[in-house]
Tab-separated table of C-alpha atoms and ligand atoms in Angstrom:
chain	number	residue	atom	x	y	z
M	5	MET	CA	5.148	94.114	146.122
M	6	ASN	CA	6.536	90.862	147.380
M	7	ALA	CA	6.931	90.518	151.145
M	8	PRO	CA	10.281	91.912	152.319
M	9	ARG	CA	13.176	89.608	153.044
M	10	TYR	CA	15.570	90.584	155.797
M	11	ARG	CA	18.605	88.621	156.895
M	12	PHE	CA	20.966	88.272	159.731
M	13	ALA	CA	24.431	87.095	158.630
M	14	PRO	CA	26.733	86.411	161.568
M	15	SER	CA	30.153	84.810	161.250
M	16	PRO	CA	30.563	81.929	163.713
M	17	THR	CA	33.965	83.008	164.991
M	18	GLY	CA	33.266	83.531	168.688
M	19	PHE	CA	30.698	84.098	171.383
M	20	PHE	CA	27.529	85.789	170.235
M	21	HIS	CA	28.080	89.549	170.574
M	22	VAL	CA	25.350	91.729	172.132
M	23	GLY	CA	25.685	94.028	169.132
M	24	GLY	CA	24.797	91.091	166.884
M	25	ALA	CA	21.827	90.355	169.102
M	26	ARG	CA	20.594	93.940	168.684
M	27	THR	CA	20.976	93.753	164.868
M	28	ALA	CA	19.146	90.452	164.809
M	29	LEU	CA	16.263	91.878	166.895
M	30	PHE	CA	15.904	94.899	164.591
M	31	ASN	CA	15.694	92.569	161.597
M	32	TRP	CA	13.315	90.296	163.405
M	33	ALA	CA	10.927	93.110	164.285
M	34	LEU	CA	10.974	94.322	160.661
M	35	ALA	CA	10.407	90.883	159.191
M	36	ARG	CA	7.534	90.033	161.475
M	37	GLN	CA	5.740	93.383	161.358
M	38	SER	CA	5.719	93.272	157.547
M	39	GLY	CA	4.761	89.613	157.178
M	40	GLY	CA	8.210	89.160	155.682
M	41	THR	CA	11.047	86.731	156.247
M	42	PHE	CA	14.118	86.702	158.507
M	43	VAL	CA	16.853	84.632	156.863
M	44	LEU	CA	19.596	83.375	159.133
M	45	ARG	CA	22.711	83.008	157.103
M	46	ILE	CA	25.792	81.675	158.833
M	47	GLU	CA	28.845	83.223	157.108
M	48	ASP	CA	31.179	80.332	157.736
M	49	THR	CA	33.760	80.859	155.045
M	50	ASP	CA	36.645	81.777	157.324
M	51	GLU	CA	37.713	78.215	157.960
M	52	ALA	CA	40.558	79.110	160.274
M	53	ARG	CA	38.251	80.905	162.716
M	54	ASN	CA	34.955	79.006	162.412
M	55	ARG	CA	33.869	76.422	164.897
M	56	PRO	CA	30.614	74.444	164.833
M	57	GLU	CA	29.950	75.258	168.501
M	58	TRP	CA	29.853	78.950	167.647
M	59	THR	CA	27.129	78.256	165.079
M	60	GLN	CA	25.154	76.364	167.715
M	61	GLY	CA	25.783	79.244	170.111
M	62	ILE	CA	24.233	81.686	167.608
M	63	ILE	CA	21.188	79.533	167.102
M	64	ASP	CA	20.700	79.014	170.885
M	65	SER	CA	21.243	82.661	171.621
M	66	LEU	CA	18.744	83.715	169.004
M	67	ALA	CA	16.197	81.309	170.378
M	68	TRP	CA	16.810	82.686	173.872
M	69	ILE	CA	15.944	86.216	172.729
M	70	GLY	CA	12.813	84.981	171.015
M	71	ILE	CA	14.068	84.535	167.436
M	72	SER	CA	12.934	81.001	167.038
M	73	ALA	CA	13.738	78.714	164.148
M	74	ASP	CA	10.209	77.353	164.469
M	75	ASP	CA	8.582	80.676	163.727
M	76	PRO	CA	6.986	80.865	160.238
M	77	HIS	CA	8.929	84.073	159.562
M	78	PHE	CA	12.225	82.362	160.134
M	79	GLU	CA	14.227	80.807	157.292
M	80	GLY	CA	17.472	78.932	157.701
M	81	PRO	CA	20.011	78.525	158.923
M	82	LEU	CA	21.674	78.690	155.508
M	83	PHE	CA	25.409	78.251	155.318
M	84	GLN	CA	27.538	80.499	153.169
M	85	SER	CA	30.034	77.727	152.572
M	86	GLU	CA	27.432	75.802	150.611
M	87	PHE	CA	27.192	78.578	148.026
M	88	PHE	CA	30.846	78.583	147.019
M	89	ASP	CA	30.018	77.704	143.414
M	90	ALA	CA	27.566	80.574	143.115
M	91	HIS	CA	30.230	83.016	144.423
M	92	LEU	CA	32.699	81.818	141.793
M	93	ASP	CA	30.095	81.862	139.107
M	94	ALA	CA	29.358	85.510	139.839
M	95	ALA	CA	33.092	86.184	139.767
M	96	ARG	CA	33.268	84.573	136.365
M	97	ARG	CA	30.386	86.696	135.079
M	98	LEU	CA	32.002	89.858	136.367
M	99	HIS	CA	35.197	88.926	134.561
M	100	GLU	CA	33.382	88.107	131.337
M	101	SER	CA	31.481	91.413	131.349
M	102	GLY	CA	34.682	93.353	131.912
M	103	HIS	CA	33.764	94.512	135.421
M	104	ALA	CA	36.653	92.539	136.857
M	105	TYR	CA	40.147	91.646	135.755
M	106	TYR	CA	42.978	89.415	136.855
M	107	CYS	CA	46.091	90.809	138.446
M	108	GLU	CA	49.270	88.973	139.373
M	109	MET	CA	51.104	91.642	141.298
M	110	THR	CA	52.243	90.500	144.744
M	111	PRO	CA	51.677	92.738	147.803
M	112	ASP	CA	55.418	93.538	147.754
M	113	GLU	CA	55.316	94.588	144.137
M	114	ILE	CA	52.294	96.761	144.743
M	115	GLN	CA	53.940	98.431	147.675
M	116	ALA	CA	57.128	99.078	145.721
M	117	ARG	CA	55.266	100.535	142.740
M	118	ALA	CA	53.080	102.715	144.942
M	119	ALA	CA	56.182	104.001	146.769
M	120	ALA	CA	57.829	104.717	143.475
M	121	GLU	CA	54.813	106.645	142.293
M	122	GLY	CA	54.426	108.451	145.583
M	123	THR	CA	50.949	106.982	146.213
M	124	THR	CA	49.475	104.335	148.502
M	125	GLY	CA	47.448	101.279	147.683
M	126	TYR	CA	46.858	99.574	144.421
M	127	GLY	CA	46.748	101.779	141.330
M	128	GLY	CA	44.809	99.578	138.925
M	129	TRP	CA	48.056	98.731	137.180
M	130	SER	CA	46.851	95.400	135.668
M	131	ARG	CA	43.518	96.741	134.395
M	132	ASP	CA	44.417	96.540	130.732
M	133	LEU	CA	46.772	93.582	130.701
M	134	GLY	CA	44.013	91.183	129.677
M	135	LEU	CA	45.237	88.429	131.979
M	136	GLY	CA	43.256	85.258	132.316
M	137	PRO	CA	42.833	83.207	135.507
M	138	GLY	CA	45.885	81.515	136.872
M	139	ALA	CA	47.517	80.340	140.060
M	140	GLY	CA	48.343	83.224	142.361
M	141	ARG	CA	46.326	85.744	140.294
M	142	VAL	CA	43.632	87.678	142.146
M	143	LEU	CA	40.440	88.883	140.500
M	144	ARG	CA	39.894	92.595	141.036
M	145	PHE	CA	36.832	94.744	140.572
M	146	ARG	CA	37.230	97.548	138.093
M	147	VAL	CA	35.969	100.505	140.115
M	148	PRO	CA	34.398	103.020	137.742
M	149	ALA	CA	35.086	106.765	137.883
M	150	GLY	CA	32.497	108.981	139.567
M	151	THR	CA	30.665	108.695	142.838
M	152	THR	CA	28.585	106.027	144.510
M	153	VAL	CA	25.596	107.128	146.540
M	154	VAL	CA	24.319	104.736	149.186
M	155	HIS	CA	20.715	105.376	150.240
M	156	ASP	CA	20.671	104.344	153.857
M	157	LEU	CA	17.501	104.353	155.902
M	158	VAL	CA	19.369	105.300	159.041
M	159	ARG	CA	22.139	107.530	157.680
M	160	GLY	CA	20.433	109.180	154.729
M	161	GLU	CA	22.329	109.589	151.481
M	162	VAL	CA	25.968	108.712	151.940
M	163	GLU	CA	28.196	109.680	149.025
M	164	PHE	CA	31.503	107.982	148.279
M	165	ASP	CA	34.060	109.321	145.822
M	166	ASN	CA	35.056	106.310	143.748
M	167	ALA	CA	38.538	107.716	143.446
M	168	THR	CA	39.031	106.761	147.097
M	169	ILE	CA	38.128	103.111	146.438
M	170	GLU	CA	40.875	101.047	144.891
M	171	ASP	CA	40.208	98.151	142.542
M	172	PHE	CA	39.405	95.720	145.326
M	173	VAL	CA	39.895	91.982	145.334
M	174	LEU	CA	36.895	89.655	144.651
M	175	VAL	CA	38.713	86.338	144.450
M	176	ARG	CA	42.047	85.579	146.207
M	177	GLY	CA	45.071	84.113	144.493
M	178	ASN	CA	44.082	80.676	145.925
M	179	GLY	CA	40.739	80.862	144.204
M	180	THR	CA	38.566	81.589	147.242
M	181	PRO	CA	35.991	84.448	147.094
M	182	VAL	CA	36.371	87.279	149.620
M	183	PHE	CA	33.670	88.290	152.094
M	184	ILE	CA	32.516	91.304	150.072
M	185	LEU	CA	31.647	89.145	147.049
M	186	ALA	CA	30.231	86.134	148.896
M	187	ASN	CA	28.026	88.414	150.987
M	188	VAL	CA	26.524	90.122	147.939
M	189	VAL	CA	26.022	86.959	145.937
M	190	ASP	CA	24.230	85.327	148.858
M	191	ASP	CA	22.000	88.313	149.438
M	192	MET	CA	21.191	88.219	145.725
M	193	SER	CA	20.412	84.557	145.507
M	194	MET	CA	18.438	84.647	148.761
M	195	ARG	CA	16.455	87.543	147.278
M	196	ILE	CA	17.190	89.772	150.219
M	197	THR	CA	15.382	93.106	149.944
M	198	HIS	CA	16.782	94.892	153.044
M	199	VAL	CA	20.282	94.721	154.471
M	200	VAL	CA	20.162	95.922	158.051
M	201	ARG	CA	23.528	95.520	159.681
M	202	ALA	CA	26.182	97.144	161.855
M	203	GLU	CA	27.694	100.470	160.967
M	204	GLU	CA	31.136	98.977	160.643
M	205	HIS	CA	30.066	97.535	157.300
M	206	LEU	CA	29.244	100.967	155.817
M	207	PRO	CA	32.668	101.266	154.126
M	208	ASN	CA	31.974	97.925	152.337
M	209	THR	CA	28.647	99.139	151.056
M	210	PRO	CA	29.724	101.252	148.011
M	211	LYS	CA	31.833	98.300	146.865
M	212	GLN	CA	28.941	95.930	147.331
M	213	GLN	CA	26.506	98.260	145.625
M	214	MET	CA	28.874	98.394	142.632
M	215	ILE	CA	28.893	94.576	142.474
M	216	TRP	CA	25.105	94.468	142.562
M	217	GLU	CA	24.954	96.928	139.730
M	218	ALA	CA	27.654	95.229	137.733
M	219	LEU	CA	25.705	91.984	137.981
M	220	GLY	CA	22.689	93.809	136.610
M	221	GLU	CA	20.633	93.689	139.804
M	222	GLN	CA	18.854	96.309	141.882
M	223	PRO	CA	20.752	96.747	145.165
M	224	PRO	CA	18.826	96.115	148.391
M	225	ILE	CA	17.653	98.864	150.727
M	226	TRP	CA	20.519	99.518	153.142
M	227	ALA	CA	20.424	100.470	156.771
M	228	HIS	CA	23.472	100.685	158.994
M	229	VAL	CA	22.703	100.677	162.683
M	230	PRO	CA	24.929	102.556	165.117
M	231	VAL	CA	27.879	100.995	166.821
M	232	LEU	CA	27.698	100.118	170.558
M	233	VAL	CA	30.192	101.875	172.802
M	234	ASN	CA	31.292	101.413	176.454
M	235	GLU	CA	31.480	103.943	179.222
M	236	GLN	CA	34.669	105.460	177.747
M	237	ARG	CA	32.785	105.870	174.444
M	238	LYS	CA	35.001	103.205	172.873
M	239	LYS	CA	33.553	100.629	170.567
M	240	LEU	CA	32.618	97.533	172.589
M	241	SER	CA	35.379	95.013	172.177
M	242	LYS	CA	35.869	91.400	173.193
M	243	ARG	CA	39.077	92.272	175.000
M	244	ARG	CA	37.786	95.188	177.072
M	245	ASP	CA	34.105	94.583	177.577
M	246	LYS	CA	31.633	91.903	178.475
M	247	VAL	CA	30.105	91.426	175.012
M	248	ALA	CA	28.969	87.784	174.987
M	249	LEU	CA	25.213	87.395	175.166
M	250	GLU	CA	25.808	83.935	176.653
M	251	GLN	CA	27.560	85.518	179.586
M	252	TYR	CA	24.601	87.749	180.453
M	253	ARG	CA	22.395	84.692	180.231
M	254	GLU	CA	24.667	82.798	182.604
M	255	GLU	CA	24.666	85.681	185.040
M	256	GLY	CA	20.952	85.579	185.314
M	257	TYR	CA	19.713	88.305	183.063
M	258	LEU	CA	16.174	87.598	181.890
M	259	ALA	CA	15.691	87.233	178.155
M	260	ASP	CA	12.820	89.726	178.178
M	261	ALA	CA	14.900	92.344	179.968
M	262	MET	CA	17.778	91.829	177.604
M	263	VAL	CA	15.564	92.070	174.559
M	264	ASN	CA	13.952	95.233	175.833
M	265	TYR	CA	17.268	96.799	176.664
M	266	LEU	CA	18.901	95.871	173.362
M	267	MET	CA	15.989	97.422	171.446
M	268	THR	CA	16.631	100.755	173.178
M	269	LEU	CA	20.223	100.895	171.825
M	270	GLY	CA	19.803	103.420	169.059
M	271	TRP	CA	16.010	103.405	169.134
M	272	SER	CA	13.368	104.529	171.578
M	273	PRO	CA	10.209	102.553	171.990
M	274	GLY	CA	8.248	105.619	173.144
M	275	ASP	CA	7.431	107.434	176.333
M	276	THR	CA	8.438	104.608	178.522
M	277	GLU	CA	11.426	102.465	177.782
M	278	ILE	CA	10.229	99.402	179.585
M	279	GLN	CA	8.085	97.728	176.980
M	280	PRO	CA	7.356	94.123	176.146
M	281	TRP	CA	8.386	92.756	172.746
M	282	SER	CA	4.789	92.614	171.635
M	283	ALA	CA	4.552	96.415	171.983
M	284	MET	CA	7.885	97.136	170.308
M	285	GLU	CA	7.678	94.809	167.358
M	286	PRO	CA	4.896	96.596	165.474
M	287	VAL	CA	6.234	100.146	165.977
M	288	PHE	CA	9.948	99.683	165.326
M	289	ARG	CA	11.070	101.769	162.355
M	290	LEU	CA	14.551	102.106	160.868
M	291	GLU	CA	13.811	105.753	160.078
M	292	ASP	CA	13.682	106.415	163.849
M	293	VAL	CA	17.047	104.795	164.543
M	294	ASN	CA	19.719	107.175	165.721
M	295	LYS	CA	22.925	107.784	163.847
M	296	SER	CA	25.101	108.367	166.880
M	297	PRO	CA	26.862	105.564	168.774
M	298	ALA	CA	24.689	103.861	171.408
M	299	PHE	CA	26.037	103.542	174.927
M	300	PHE	CA	25.817	99.993	176.226
M	301	ASP	CA	25.213	100.958	179.848
M	302	LEU	CA	25.690	98.031	182.193
M	303	LYS	CA	24.008	99.856	185.075
M	304	LYS	CA	20.945	100.569	182.996
M	305	LEU	CA	20.824	96.994	181.820
M	306	ALA	CA	20.969	95.804	185.448
M	307	ALA	CA	18.187	98.249	186.340
M	308	PHE	CA	16.040	96.911	183.481
M	309	ASN	CA	16.705	93.423	184.710
M	310	GLY	CA	15.718	94.364	188.227
M	311	ASP	CA	12.480	95.827	186.903
M	312	TYR	CA	11.745	92.683	184.957
M	313	ILE	CA	12.534	90.509	187.969
M	314	ARG	CA	9.995	92.478	190.001
M	315	MET	CA	7.365	92.032	187.294
M	316	LEU	CA	7.460	88.239	187.794
M	317	SER	CA	5.157	86.480	190.184
M	318	ALA	CA	6.890	84.786	193.115
M	319	ASP	CA	6.326	81.371	191.490
M	320	GLU	CA	7.755	82.573	188.186
M	321	LEU	CA	10.780	84.045	189.902
M	322	ALA	CA	11.377	80.880	191.911
M	323	ALA	CA	11.220	78.867	188.719
M	324	ALA	CA	13.537	81.298	186.908
M	325	CYS	CA	16.130	80.952	189.677
M	326	GLU	CA	16.189	77.144	189.401
M	327	PRO	CA	19.359	76.816	187.291
M	328	TRP	CA	21.328	78.770	189.922
M	329	LEU	CA	20.195	76.826	192.969
M	330	PRO	CA	22.294	73.985	194.327
M	331	ALA	CA	20.500	70.668	193.703
M	332	GLU	CA	20.574	69.654	197.360
M	333	TRP	CA	18.704	72.714	198.658
M	334	ASP	CA	15.227	72.133	199.870
M	335	ARG	CA	13.061	74.334	197.643
M	336	ALA	CA	10.318	75.086	200.173
M	337	PRO	CA	12.204	77.680	202.312
M	338	PHE	CA	13.659	79.182	199.185
M	339	ARG	CA	10.149	79.627	197.740
M	340	GLN	CA	9.081	81.281	201.008
M	341	MET	CA	11.963	83.754	200.842
M	342	VAL	CA	11.405	84.693	197.188
M	343	PRO	CA	8.993	87.596	197.780
M	344	TYR	CA	11.481	89.053	200.306
M	345	ILE	CA	14.513	88.971	198.052
M	346	GLN	CA	12.673	89.968	194.891
M	347	GLU	CA	12.855	93.652	195.679
M	348	ARG	CA	16.642	93.802	195.588
M	349	LEU	CA	17.758	91.223	193.054
M	350	LYS	CA	19.467	92.571	190.005
M	351	THR	CA	20.211	89.194	188.498
M	352	LEU	CA	19.009	85.660	189.093
M	353	ALA	CA	22.520	84.536	189.857
M	354	GLU	CA	22.430	86.693	192.979
M	355	ALA	CA	19.606	84.652	194.462
M	356	PRO	CA	21.630	81.864	196.142
M	357	ALA	CA	23.798	84.303	198.057
M	358	ALA	CA	20.716	86.167	199.242
M	359	VAL	CA	19.292	83.035	200.888
M	360	ASP	CA	22.294	80.804	201.656
M	361	PHE	CA	21.975	81.511	205.412
M	362	LEU	CA	18.962	79.154	205.250
M	363	TYR	CA	21.038	76.254	204.078
M	364	VAL	CA	24.213	76.337	206.149
M	365	HIS	CA	24.482	75.168	209.706
M	366	ASP	CA	26.746	78.030	210.757
M	367	PRO	CA	26.848	80.888	208.284
M	368	ALA	CA	30.337	82.317	207.858
M	369	VAL	CA	30.567	85.402	209.999
M	370	ASP	CA	31.789	88.620	208.492
M	371	GLN	CA	34.170	89.803	211.230
M	372	GLU	CA	33.677	93.483	210.583
M	373	SER	CA	29.883	93.142	210.809
M	374	TRP	CA	30.266	91.128	213.991
M	375	ASP	CA	32.562	93.648	215.636
M	376	LYS	CA	30.283	96.485	214.745
M	377	ALA	CA	27.155	94.708	215.948
M	378	PHE	CA	28.666	93.771	219.324
M	379	ALA	CA	30.607	96.982	219.972
M	380	PRO	CA	27.838	98.877	221.778
M	381	ASP	CA	27.704	98.105	225.494
M	382	TYR	CA	23.999	97.249	225.303
M	383	ALA	CA	24.435	94.754	222.434
M	384	LEU	CA	24.891	91.535	224.354
M	385	ALA	CA	22.155	92.250	226.922
M	386	LEU	CA	19.765	93.169	224.183
M	387	LEU	CA	20.450	89.997	222.261
M	388	ARG	CA	19.779	87.958	225.431
M	389	ASP	CA	16.469	89.767	225.821
M	390	VAL	CA	15.585	89.108	222.149
M	391	ILE	CA	16.243	85.439	222.764
M	392	GLY	CA	13.972	85.565	225.821
M	393	ALA	CA	11.179	87.227	223.841
M	394	TYR	CA	11.601	84.914	220.824
M	395	GLU	CA	11.424	81.752	222.944
M	396	THR	CA	7.737	82.215	223.522
M	397	CYS	CA	6.221	84.641	220.971
M	398	THR	CA	4.228	83.620	217.932
M	399	TRP	CA	6.623	82.866	215.109
M	400	ASP	CA	5.651	85.207	212.340
M	401	HIS	CA	7.545	88.205	211.043
M	402	GLY	CA	5.031	90.747	212.314
M	403	THR	CA	5.276	89.488	215.910
M	404	LEU	CA	9.043	89.110	215.718
M	405	LYS	CA	9.327	92.687	214.583
M	406	ALA	CA	6.972	93.967	217.228
M	407	ALA	CA	8.972	92.183	219.943
M	408	MET	CA	12.167	93.789	218.639
M	409	GLU	CA	10.471	97.215	218.606
M	410	ASP	CA	9.455	96.742	222.140
M	411	LEU	CA	13.075	96.074	223.139
M	412	MET	CA	14.414	98.890	221.040
M	413	THR	CA	12.290	101.319	223.033
M	414	ARG	CA	13.515	99.903	226.255
M	415	TYR	CA	17.148	100.261	225.169
M	416	ASP	CA	16.445	103.570	223.484
M	417	VAL	CA	17.968	102.664	220.141
M	418	LYS	CA	16.623	102.531	216.613
M	419	LEU	CA	15.393	99.286	215.028
M	420	GLY	CA	18.492	98.816	212.820
M	421	LYS	CA	20.801	99.067	215.807
M	422	ALA	CA	18.579	96.935	218.037
M	423	SER	CA	18.489	94.121	215.488
M	424	ALA	CA	22.128	94.296	214.380
M	425	ALA	CA	23.376	91.535	216.639
M	426	THR	CA	20.417	89.295	215.811
M	427	ARG	CA	21.065	89.782	212.121
M	428	VAL	CA	24.757	88.939	212.272
M	429	ALA	CA	24.033	86.017	214.612
M	430	VAL	CA	21.510	84.504	212.207
M	431	THR	CA	22.882	85.444	208.779
M	432	GLY	CA	26.557	86.156	209.492
M	433	ARG	CA	26.292	89.527	207.721
M	434	SER	CA	25.146	93.048	208.414
M	435	VAL	CA	23.197	93.327	205.168
M	436	GLY	CA	20.818	90.889	203.602
M	437	PRO	CA	17.173	90.072	203.175
M	438	PRO	CA	14.547	91.588	205.482
M	439	LEU	CA	15.413	90.207	208.897
M	440	PHE	CA	12.073	89.283	210.429
M	441	GLU	CA	10.947	87.533	207.285
M	442	ALA	CA	14.259	85.695	207.232
M	443	LEU	CA	13.776	84.559	210.835
M	444	GLU	CA	10.230	83.428	210.099
M	445	VAL	CA	11.447	81.263	207.255
M	446	LEU	CA	14.440	79.921	209.146
M	447	GLY	CA	12.234	78.833	212.024
M	448	ARG	CA	12.348	79.294	215.780
M	449	ASP	CA	14.721	76.430	216.740
M	450	GLU	CA	17.427	77.197	214.232
M	451	SER	CA	17.190	80.974	214.777
M	452	LEU	CA	17.472	80.594	218.545
M	453	ARG	CA	20.318	78.143	218.291
M	454	ARG	CA	22.318	80.611	216.197
M	455	MET	CA	21.492	83.468	218.555
M	456	ARG	CA	22.531	81.450	221.627
M	457	ASP	CA	25.756	80.470	219.900
M	458	ALA	CA	26.414	84.083	219.234
M	459	VAL	CA	25.916	84.944	222.880
M	460	THR	CA	28.405	82.250	223.872
M	461	ARG	CA	30.874	83.512	221.320
M	462	ALA	CA	30.442	87.143	222.399
M	463	GLU	CA	30.954	86.254	226.019
M	464	SER	CA	34.211	84.385	225.442
K	27	LIG	N1	29.306	88.178	158.504
K	27	LIG	C1	29.287	89.597	158.622
K	27	LIG	C2	29.557	89.942	160.071
K	27	LIG	O1	29.293	89.120	160.954
K	27	LIG	C3	27.956	90.128	158.283
K	27	LIG	C4	27.942	91.272	157.428
K	27	LIG	C5	26.547	91.670	156.967
K	27	LIG	O2	25.649	91.638	157.777
K	27	LIG	O3	26.441	91.950	155.798
K	27	LIG	O4	30.009	90.997	160.354
């Protein structure tokens, strides 16, 4: 048997959808594990909605998730608009063989006739008129009687009663082929063996299978992967949900985390869900993909991302954060802080806010944190004592902590309470990176200056 040929066929009409990314990854795993091919076909025939930057967005997004145009398994991008003649040629053949016929009824006429007959939709009324092509005439497929059975690797055998499928349009009155036809003809001429795509295309599939058969070809193997839904179990939508892969990238999700998470939507990589691509690629099987909708869980995605962030070395994480760091920041203190912020980061974009106290002369003070830290009657005296201890002790986080613990015993409070005023004095906030490590990186002079300023402010 020849090596399988998969394809991913997005329409460049907007940002790259996370659902599209998941479909692409499934196809990519299948193509690579079988020594086959992944064809990228840009379905750019909707001229009103296409934009070249969306096409570039698709290519860039695919590359980001590891689907690289340089890989030997990758073919394309091919552009649907370049195969216009082939689409029309197939339409002509379907007409010549009697599988399609011209119809000149307008939508209004169809509606009126259906209403008069007490039905809905188009009733095949022009089937036997023998019309030839002409301006304003659409070409319709002559849907045969009987049933159409779609063998789907995810959904099993799906049976469609042909009586529920009207004689659908193949070519519009203005002479342009519709999606259903163009999509089949391209799959055919690109010798696609497996069509793995989103569930929303399942209703098109019996129609497309009929076209394959009418053109005398063996239909591909079909697989419709489950739709992605949000927390309310509603299909992810551009309006309601954050669906653009680009956006996740901008917010500092790691590509590896995103890839891993997307692969778990409708499929399980085994006992543990956190798995590198190299472990998932060889074992992914369509037969194991779930039929039910897959919940795109933002919290789980963030948790995956946090796990992947923690798997990086400090140097790798520092490098990964680069695009989010202001150009003027000295990288040395940032690099020192990385191990201390790594534990809590959910996204790379959170990194600057976790360390910005290092880079501002006077960090903005959160008033609520300030009030709380200085409310206890011991707070000011304790802070003065911390300053005293910190003026002379060795400047490393272990010693700084020990000195604070010593004072906490004297004041009979817990460590968190004892260090609250120091924290707000130095960072402006009540929560943040580990305090003693932060002090160590900030340095003695600057830490003490901020603490003394806080004393002055608290006294006034
Ligand atoms: N261009 C179609 C879409 O983006 C692809 C349909 C298919 O994969 O067959 O929905």
